[in-house]
Amino acid sequence: MTTWVGRTAVEIAAAVREKRVTPREVVAEHLARIARLDGRIGAFRVVRAEAALAEADEVAARSDLAGLPLAGVPVAVKDNLAVRGESTRVGSAATPDTPAGADHVTVARLREAGAVVVGLTNVPELCVFGTTEGVHGTARNPWDTSRTAGGSSGGSAAAVAAGMVPIALGNDGMGSLRIPAANCGLVTIKPGHGVVPAGIGDGDWFGMSENGPLATTVEDARLMLSVLADDTGAVRQDGEPGALRIAVSVRSPLAGVTVSAPYAEAARDAAGVLMKAGHQVRRADPSFPLSLGVTSLAHWTAGTAVDAAPLDARLLTRRTRVHAALGRRFLNGVRGGSAREELRRRLEPFFEEYDVLLTPALARRSPRSQAWHERGWLRNVLVNTNYSPLTPPWNLTGWPAMAVPFGTLPSGAPAAVQLVGRPGSEAELLRVAEQLEGLRPWTRTAPLD
């Protein structure tokens, strides 16, 4: 018997288009895996079992089935994006349990392409932190369930890494795609500003948040991004990249935070692979300002202040209340300030000299899976900052960045590297990632069976 769990989105869609399998069969297999495994993983807040099967039958009956790029592909959606008929809780007790009247534009695009939404995934409250736990559930890393999947797209990443869906939708405001992808051994891309519709919360954290894919292969990430993007041609270029000027840096952008040996080694090893592939690779550190930490904290907290403003603060956890209260002090400076534009101007000369920046994706492995939502604000901030200092600069600039599995940690879990490019370089980054994948393939899902 052919099983469709563990297949890529590209493989599933091709089989459905060719009528070698029905969408219902594919979706039912994945729902069965969710029912069997999610008690251990905690990826989903809501599983839409009956609705998903009904929607799978609707996909099978579509007259345009033969042309659907995601025909019958099960997909999970992060619980800060509206799914018609389901509430959007954003990890909080303070949000209303009211069904959405319409899909978010990214969800609508996935459905138009033939995907079937099987559920909404767990997030930390208001998607603030890089660990995923709270009143609606805790998302654990399928490679090591004693550790968090990461955040804030932690549930989406856990669902893909556990083979419960082949692809998932998440978003990234300070690393919220790249952090859990790196923890869980997945590919993701945070597109540059304006490539994919955002519409995340109230103002997209001042334009820093972007929607994007979580996948087990670069091919699936490219396919999903092409469905989500306004201009599909910008991300669907194929072929090997020509010789690129690649800078490798293992220095943390934040003063006082260091990168652990396994992640630094992963970046250096990836640099060696790309050098042997014909690229011009040099050790070079971007000139990050000493003020980057303050700029990051100001924008991070101010974004939360905006999202928390209409909610009953009494129903928020203490760490979220403190985060939002601090952010209110930064609001005017963030709205009227020039720190982000100054950062772009400071980094533009680096990307005139180099085509791609290669860094570790994280500074150290994911924290233990604990009730972080019950811990103090400062402890949460320190834990987040110490393990994920390398992602925020590229939200502040609005430039594209990827996380790509590469290497293995001493625990046996995947390590990962980050690829960063100038505006408009999504296709180039995907081609470099595909080269790494071809030369150093990774295990696509965690060994849970």
PDB file of C-alpha atoms in Angstrom, residues 189-417:
ATOM      1  CA  ILE A 189      12.321  31.738   3.854  1.00  0.00           C
ATOM      2  CA  LYS A 190      11.309  35.063   5.303  1.00  0.00           C
ATOM      3  CA  PRO A 191      10.652  36.972   2.097  1.00  0.00           C
ATOM      4  CA  GLY A 192      11.684  40.559   1.695  1.00  0.00           C
ATOM      5  CA  HIS A 193       9.179  43.284   2.413  1.00  0.00           C
ATOM      6  CA  GLY A 194       6.316  43.418  -0.071  1.00  0.00           C
ATOM      7  CA  VAL A 195       6.892  40.035  -1.755  1.00  0.00           C
ATOM      8  CA  VAL A 196       4.045  38.239   0.070  1.00  0.00           C
ATOM      9  CA  PRO A 197       0.968  39.969   1.527  1.00  0.00           C
ATOM     10  CA  ALA A 198       1.400  40.481   5.267  1.00  0.00           C
ATOM     11  CA  GLY A 199      -1.676  41.667   7.190  1.00  0.00           C
ATOM     12  CA  ILE A 200      -0.440  40.164  10.462  1.00  0.00           C
ATOM     13  CA  GLY A 201      -2.035  41.738  13.515  1.00  0.00           C
ATOM     14  CA  ASP A 202      -2.372  45.524  13.569  1.00  0.00           C
ATOM     15  CA  GLY A 203       0.392  46.891  11.368  1.00  0.00           C
ATOM     16  CA  ASP A 204       2.694  43.875  10.899  1.00  0.00           C
ATOM     17  CA  TRP A 205       4.956  45.023  13.747  1.00  0.00           C
ATOM     18  CA  PHE A 206       5.695  48.232  11.839  1.00  0.00           C
ATOM     19  CA  GLY A 207       6.196  46.322   8.604  1.00  0.00           C
ATOM     20  CA  MET A 208       8.740  43.869  10.014  1.00  0.00           C
ATOM     21  CA  SER A 209       6.531  40.752   9.895  1.00  0.00           C
ATOM     22  CA  GLU A 210       6.297  38.609   6.765  1.00  0.00           C
ATOM     23  CA  ASN A 211       4.356  35.454   5.935  1.00  0.00           C
ATOM     24  CA  GLY A 212       6.231  32.470   4.543  1.00  0.00           C
ATOM     25  CA  PRO A 213       6.512  28.699   4.144  1.00  0.00           C
ATOM     26  CA  LEU A 214       7.836  25.909   6.345  1.00  0.00           C
ATOM     27  CA  ALA A 215       8.878  22.805   4.412  1.00  0.00           C
ATOM     28  CA  THR A 216      11.193  19.813   4.399  1.00  0.00           C
ATOM     29  CA  THR A 217      12.748  20.559   0.980  1.00  0.00           C
ATOM     30  CA  VAL A 218      13.805  23.678  -0.869  1.00  0.00           C
ATOM     31  CA  GLU A 219      11.585  22.631  -3.774  1.00  0.00           C
ATOM     32  CA  ASP A 220       8.515  22.625  -1.507  1.00  0.00           C
ATOM     33  CA  ALA A 221       9.488  25.973   0.042  1.00  0.00           C
ATOM     34  CA  ARG A 222       9.864  27.502  -3.427  1.00  0.00           C
ATOM     35  CA  LEU A 223       6.537  26.060  -4.582  1.00  0.00           C
ATOM     36  CA  MET A 224       4.666  27.352  -1.546  1.00  0.00           C
ATOM     37  CA  LEU A 225       6.321  30.763  -1.759  1.00  0.00           C
ATOM     38  CA  SER A 226       5.366  31.026  -5.424  1.00  0.00           C
ATOM     39  CA  VAL A 227       1.731  30.419  -4.445  1.00  0.00           C
ATOM     40  CA  LEU A 228       1.873  33.044  -1.689  1.00  0.00           C
ATOM     41  CA  ALA A 229       3.812  35.720  -3.560  1.00  0.00           C
ATOM     42  CA  ASP A 230       2.312  38.618  -5.483  1.00  0.00           C
ATOM     43  CA  ASP A 231       4.833  38.084  -8.292  1.00  0.00           C
ATOM     44  CA  THR A 232       5.365  34.356  -8.782  1.00  0.00           C
ATOM     45  CA  GLY A 233       8.121  34.826 -11.346  1.00  0.00           C
ATOM     46  CA  ALA A 234      10.328  36.485  -8.740  1.00  0.00           C
ATOM     47  CA  VAL A 235      10.727  33.253  -6.782  1.00  0.00           C
ATOM     48  CA  ARG A 236      10.394  30.480  -9.360  1.00  0.00           C
ATOM     49  CA  GLN A 237      13.702  30.811 -11.192  1.00  0.00           C
ATOM     50  CA  ASP A 238      15.466  27.493 -11.598  1.00  0.00           C
ATOM     51  CA  GLY A 239      18.989  26.356 -12.356  1.00  0.00           C
ATOM     52  CA  GLU A 240      22.281  26.387 -10.531  1.00  0.00           C
ATOM     53  CA  PRO A 241      23.505  29.766  -9.268  1.00  0.00           C
ATOM     54  CA  GLY A 242      26.568  31.195 -10.965  1.00  0.00           C
ATOM     55  CA  ALA A 243      29.656  31.948  -8.911  1.00  0.00           C
ATOM     56  CA  LEU A 244      28.467  34.212  -6.099  1.00  0.00           C
ATOM     57  CA  ARG A 245      30.382  36.363  -3.642  1.00  0.00           C
ATOM     58  CA  ILE A 246      29.462  34.816  -0.298  1.00  0.00           C
ATOM     59  CA  ALA A 247      30.479  36.243   3.068  1.00  0.00           C
ATOM     60  CA  VAL A 248      30.519  33.912   6.072  1.00  0.00           C
ATOM     61  CA  SER A 249      30.183  35.390   9.540  1.00  0.00           C
ATOM     62  CA  VAL A 250      29.942  33.523  12.831  1.00  0.00           C
ATOM     63  CA  ARG A 251      29.814  36.633  14.998  1.00  0.00           C
ATOM     64  CA  SER A 252      26.622  37.509  16.839  1.00  0.00           C
ATOM     65  CA  PRO A 253      25.112  40.838  15.765  1.00  0.00           C
ATOM     66  CA  LEU A 254      24.312  41.592  19.411  1.00  0.00           C
ATOM     67  CA  ALA A 255      27.140  42.659  21.689  1.00  0.00           C
ATOM     68  CA  GLY A 256      27.743  40.270  24.574  1.00  0.00           C
ATOM     69  CA  VAL A 257      26.023  37.271  22.956  1.00  0.00           C
ATOM     70  CA  THR A 258      28.205  34.459  21.651  1.00  0.00           C
ATOM     71  CA  VAL A 259      27.588  31.684  19.126  1.00  0.00           C
ATOM     72  CA  SER A 260      28.149  28.143  20.381  1.00  0.00           C
ATOM     73  CA  ALA A 261      30.674  25.887  18.689  1.00  0.00           C
ATOM     74  CA  PRO A 262      28.208  23.524  16.930  1.00  0.00           C
ATOM     75  CA  TYR A 263      26.387  26.369  15.157  1.00  0.00           C
ATOM     76  CA  ALA A 264      29.607  28.184  14.263  1.00  0.00           C
ATOM     77  CA  GLU A 265      30.986  24.915  12.894  1.00  0.00           C
ATOM     78  CA  ALA A 266      27.842  24.376  10.799  1.00  0.00           C
ATOM     79  CA  ALA A 267      28.296  27.780   9.162  1.00  0.00           C
ATOM     80  CA  ARG A 268      31.981  27.180   8.478  1.00  0.00           C
ATOM     81  CA  ASP A 269      31.256  23.736   7.039  1.00  0.00           C
ATOM     82  CA  ALA A 270      28.542  25.144   4.800  1.00  0.00           C
ATOM     83  CA  ALA A 271      30.985  27.812   3.634  1.00  0.00           C
ATOM     84  CA  GLY A 272      33.445  25.088   2.692  1.00  0.00           C
ATOM     85  CA  VAL A 273      30.796  23.222   0.708  1.00  0.00           C
ATOM     86  CA  LEU A 274      29.861  26.369  -1.204  1.00  0.00           C
ATOM     87  CA  MET A 275      33.509  27.196  -1.865  1.00  0.00           C
ATOM     88  CA  LYS A 276      34.061  23.741  -3.364  1.00  0.00           C
ATOM     89  CA  ALA A 277      30.944  24.327  -5.479  1.00  0.00           C
ATOM     90  CA  GLY A 278      32.684  27.273  -7.114  1.00  0.00           C
ATOM     91  CA  HIS A 279      31.550  30.279  -5.115  1.00  0.00           C
ATOM     92  CA  GLN A 280      33.875  32.995  -3.870  1.00  0.00           C
ATOM     93  CA  VAL A 281      33.626  32.621  -0.099  1.00  0.00           C
ATOM     94  CA  ARG A 282      35.288  35.016   2.342  1.00  0.00           C
ATOM     95  CA  ARG A 283      35.144  35.536   6.092  1.00  0.00           C
ATOM     96  CA  ALA A 284      33.540  38.944   6.636  1.00  0.00           C
ATOM     97  CA  ASP A 285      31.395  40.438   9.396  1.00  0.00           C
ATOM     98  CA  PRO A 286      28.702  43.019   8.666  1.00  0.00           C
ATOM     99  CA  SER A 287      29.164  46.313  10.499  1.00  0.00           C
ATOM    100  CA  PHE A 288      26.319  46.097  12.976  1.00  0.00           C
ATOM    101  CA  PRO A 289      25.921  49.148  15.234  1.00  0.00           C
ATOM    102  CA  LEU A 290      26.295  48.754  18.992  1.00  0.00           C
ATOM    103  CA  SER A 291      22.777  50.176  19.272  1.00  0.00           C
ATOM    104  CA  LEU A 292      21.263  47.183  17.446  1.00  0.00           C
ATOM    105  CA  GLY A 293      20.143  45.539  20.692  1.00  0.00           C
ATOM    106  CA  VAL A 294      18.224  48.629  21.788  1.00  0.00           C
ATOM    107  CA  THR A 295      16.700  49.068  18.330  1.00  0.00           C
ATOM    108  CA  SER A 296      15.586  45.436  18.283  1.00  0.00           C
ATOM    109  CA  LEU A 297      14.087  45.607  21.776  1.00  0.00           C
ATOM    110  CA  ALA A 298      12.260  48.852  20.994  1.00  0.00           C
ATOM    111  CA  HIS A 299      10.610  47.487  17.846  1.00  0.00           C
ATOM    112  CA  TRP A 300       9.905  44.071  19.372  1.00  0.00           C
ATOM    113  CA  THR A 301       8.133  45.487  22.419  1.00  0.00           C
ATOM    114  CA  ALA A 302       6.390  48.316  20.547  1.00  0.00           C
ATOM    115  CA  GLY A 303       4.871  45.813  18.122  1.00  0.00           C
ATOM    116  CA  THR A 304       3.465  43.897  21.074  1.00  0.00           C
ATOM    117  CA  ALA A 305       2.113  47.109  22.607  1.00  0.00           C
ATOM    118  CA  VAL A 306       0.077  47.744  19.456  1.00  0.00           C
ATOM    119  CA  ASP A 307      -1.269  44.171  19.334  1.00  0.00           C
ATOM    120  CA  ALA A 308      -2.133  44.161  23.055  1.00  0.00           C
ATOM    121  CA  ALA A 309      -3.859  47.550  23.086  1.00  0.00           C
ATOM    122  CA  PRO A 310      -7.404  46.354  22.264  1.00  0.00           C
ATOM    123  CA  LEU A 311      -7.255  43.335  24.589  1.00  0.00           C
ATOM    124  CA  ASP A 312      -8.194  42.928  28.252  1.00  0.00           C
ATOM    125  CA  ALA A 313      -4.788  43.099  29.957  1.00  0.00           C
ATOM    126  CA  ARG A 314      -6.102  41.076  32.886  1.00  0.00           C
ATOM    127  CA  LEU A 315      -6.323  38.050  30.573  1.00  0.00           C
ATOM    128  CA  LEU A 316      -2.760  38.376  29.300  1.00  0.00           C
ATOM    129  CA  THR A 317       0.137  36.569  30.935  1.00  0.00           C
ATOM    130  CA  ARG A 318       2.493  38.655  33.044  1.00  0.00           C
ATOM    131  CA  ARG A 319       5.411  38.415  30.598  1.00  0.00           C
ATOM    132  CA  THR A 320       3.191  39.757  27.798  1.00  0.00           C
ATOM    133  CA  ARG A 321       1.864  42.601  29.957  1.00  0.00           C
ATOM    134  CA  VAL A 322       5.395  43.673  30.882  1.00  0.00           C
ATOM    135  CA  HIS A 323       6.538  43.410  27.254  1.00  0.00           C
ATOM    136  CA  ALA A 324       3.646  45.564  26.064  1.00  0.00           C
ATOM    137  CA  ALA A 325       4.079  48.117  28.873  1.00  0.00           C
ATOM    138  CA  LEU A 326       7.727  48.590  27.947  1.00  0.00           C
ATOM    139  CA  GLY A 327       6.761  48.848  24.299  1.00  0.00           C
ATOM    140  CA  ARG A 328       4.349  51.698  24.968  1.00  0.00           C
ATOM    141  CA  ARG A 329       7.334  53.783  26.076  1.00  0.00           C
ATOM    142  CA  PHE A 330       9.025  53.133  22.735  1.00  0.00           C
ATOM    143  CA  LEU A 331       6.000  53.680  20.490  1.00  0.00           C
ATOM    144  CA  ASN A 332       6.592  57.299  19.510  1.00  0.00           C
ATOM    145  CA  GLY A 333      10.274  56.724  18.892  1.00  0.00           C
ATOM    146  CA  VAL A 334       9.599  53.673  16.746  1.00  0.00           C
ATOM    147  CA  ARG A 335       6.862  55.368  14.730  1.00  0.00           C
ATOM    148  CA  GLY A 336       8.843  58.501  14.048  1.00  0.00           C
ATOM    149  CA  GLY A 337      12.393  57.195  14.267  1.00  0.00           C
ATOM    150  CA  SER A 338      14.986  56.527  11.597  1.00  0.00           C
ATOM    151  CA  ALA A 339      16.873  53.608  13.197  1.00  0.00           C
ATOM    152  CA  ARG A 340      15.761  51.071  10.602  1.00  0.00           C
ATOM    153  CA  GLU A 341      16.662  53.272   7.660  1.00  0.00           C
ATOM    154  CA  GLU A 342      20.038  54.021   9.239  1.00  0.00           C
ATOM    155  CA  LEU A 343      20.642  50.279   9.655  1.00  0.00           C
ATOM    156  CA  ARG A 344      19.838  49.692   5.981  1.00  0.00           C
ATOM    157  CA  ARG A 345      22.232  52.436   4.888  1.00  0.00           C
ATOM    158  CA  ARG A 346      24.933  51.021   7.135  1.00  0.00           C
ATOM    159  CA  LEU A 347      24.566  47.493   5.708  1.00  0.00           C
ATOM    160  CA  GLU A 348      24.025  48.330   2.027  1.00  0.00           C
ATOM    161  CA  PRO A 349      27.763  48.656   1.253  1.00  0.00           C
ATOM    162  CA  PHE A 350      28.320  45.149   2.625  1.00  0.00           C
ATOM    163  CA  PHE A 351      25.753  43.756   0.179  1.00  0.00           C
ATOM    164  CA  GLU A 352      27.339  45.690  -2.664  1.00  0.00           C
ATOM    165  CA  GLU A 353      30.533  43.760  -1.939  1.00  0.00           C
ATOM    166  CA  TYR A 354      28.822  40.401  -1.283  1.00  0.00           C
ATOM    167  CA  ASP A 355      25.800  38.699  -2.883  1.00  0.00           C
ATOM    168  CA  VAL A 356      24.909  36.464   0.071  1.00  0.00           C
ATOM    169  CA  LEU A 357      25.654  36.463   3.786  1.00  0.00           C
ATOM    170  CA  LEU A 358      25.990  33.022   5.408  1.00  0.00           C
ATOM    171  CA  THR A 359      25.662  32.812   9.217  1.00  0.00           C
ATOM    172  CA  PRO A 360      24.621  30.293  11.860  1.00  0.00           C
ATOM    173  CA  ALA A 361      20.832  30.259  12.127  1.00  0.00           C
ATOM    174  CA  LEU A 362      20.909  30.142  15.935  1.00  0.00           C
ATOM    175  CA  ALA A 363      23.503  30.696  18.642  1.00  0.00           C
ATOM    176  CA  ARG A 364      22.633  27.538  20.584  1.00  0.00           C
ATOM    177  CA  ARG A 365      20.065  24.736  20.715  1.00  0.00           C
ATOM    178  CA  SER A 366      16.478  25.380  21.673  1.00  0.00           C
ATOM    179  CA  PRO A 367      15.595  25.859  25.348  1.00  0.00           C
ATOM    180  CA  ARG A 368      13.927  23.164  27.370  1.00  0.00           C
ATOM    181  CA  SER A 369      10.178  22.881  26.899  1.00  0.00           C
ATOM    182  CA  GLN A 370       8.883  24.511  30.059  1.00  0.00           C
ATOM    183  CA  ALA A 371       6.006  26.732  31.115  1.00  0.00           C
ATOM    184  CA  TRP A 372       7.859  29.812  29.879  1.00  0.00           C
ATOM    185  CA  HIS A 373       4.576  31.754  29.814  1.00  0.00           C
ATOM    186  CA  GLU A 374       4.546  31.456  33.609  1.00  0.00           C
ATOM    187  CA  ARG A 375       8.144  32.667  33.995  1.00  0.00           C
ATOM    188  CA  GLY A 376       9.231  36.274  34.443  1.00  0.00           C
ATOM    189  CA  TRP A 377       9.661  38.705  31.563  1.00  0.00           C
ATOM    190  CA  LEU A 378      13.408  39.227  31.976  1.00  0.00           C
ATOM    191  CA  ARG A 379      14.111  35.503  32.087  1.00  0.00           C
ATOM    192  CA  ASN A 380      12.172  35.038  28.841  1.00  0.00           C
ATOM    193  CA  VAL A 381      13.966  37.893  27.122  1.00  0.00           C
ATOM    194  CA  LEU A 382      17.403  36.650  28.153  1.00  0.00           C
ATOM    195  CA  VAL A 383      16.674  33.093  27.018  1.00  0.00           C
ATOM    196  CA  ASN A 384      15.335  34.323  23.675  1.00  0.00           C
ATOM    197  CA  THR A 385      18.195  36.731  23.067  1.00  0.00           C
ATOM    198  CA  ASN A 386      20.919  34.254  23.978  1.00  0.00           C
ATOM    199  CA  TYR A 387      19.731  31.557  21.608  1.00  0.00           C
ATOM    200  CA  SER A 388      18.402  33.583  18.673  1.00  0.00           C
ATOM    201  CA  PRO A 389      20.402  36.808  18.193  1.00  0.00           C
ATOM    202  CA  LEU A 390      21.067  36.326  14.467  1.00  0.00           C
ATOM    203  CA  THR A 391      17.562  36.730  13.039  1.00  0.00           C
ATOM    204  CA  PRO A 392      16.250  40.202  14.094  1.00  0.00           C
ATOM    205  CA  PRO A 393      18.495  42.427  11.910  1.00  0.00           C
ATOM    206  CA  TRP A 394      16.838  41.185   8.742  1.00  0.00           C
ATOM    207  CA  ASN A 395      13.343  42.015   9.990  1.00  0.00           C
ATOM    208  CA  LEU A 396      14.568  45.507  10.792  1.00  0.00           C
ATOM    209  CA  THR A 397      16.004  45.917   7.275  1.00  0.00           C
ATOM    210  CA  GLY A 398      13.118  44.108   5.591  1.00  0.00           C
ATOM    211  CA  TRP A 399      15.505  41.969   3.508  1.00  0.00           C
ATOM    212  CA  PRO A 400      15.031  38.267   2.676  1.00  0.00           C
ATOM    213  CA  ALA A 401      16.572  35.582   4.889  1.00  0.00           C
ATOM    214  CA  MET A 402      16.394  31.787   4.999  1.00  0.00           C
ATOM    215  CA  ALA A 403      17.038  29.020   7.494  1.00  0.00           C
ATOM    216  CA  VAL A 404      18.454  25.829   5.979  1.00  0.00           C
ATOM    217  CA  PRO A 405      19.241  22.564   7.815  1.00  0.00           C
ATOM    218  CA  PHE A 406      22.959  21.859   7.827  1.00  0.00           C
ATOM    219  CA  GLY A 407      24.943  19.590  10.109  1.00  0.00           C
ATOM    220  CA  THR A 408      24.032  17.925  13.374  1.00  0.00           C
ATOM    221  CA  LEU A 409      24.178  19.013  17.001  1.00  0.00           C
ATOM    222  CA  PRO A 410      25.832  16.793  19.631  1.00  0.00           C
ATOM    223  CA  SER A 411      22.325  15.749  20.723  1.00  0.00           C
ATOM    224  CA  GLY A 412      21.624  14.348  17.256  1.00  0.00           C
ATOM    225  CA  ALA A 413      19.120  17.092  16.414  1.00  0.00           C
ATOM    226  CA  PRO A 414      19.677  19.150  13.263  1.00  0.00           C
ATOM    227  CA  ALA A 415      21.829  22.261  13.153  1.00  0.00           C
ATOM    228  CA  ALA A 416      21.099  25.028  10.647  1.00  0.00           C
ATOM    229  CA  VAL A 417      22.537  28.004   8.814  1.00  0.00           C
TER     230      VAL A 417
END
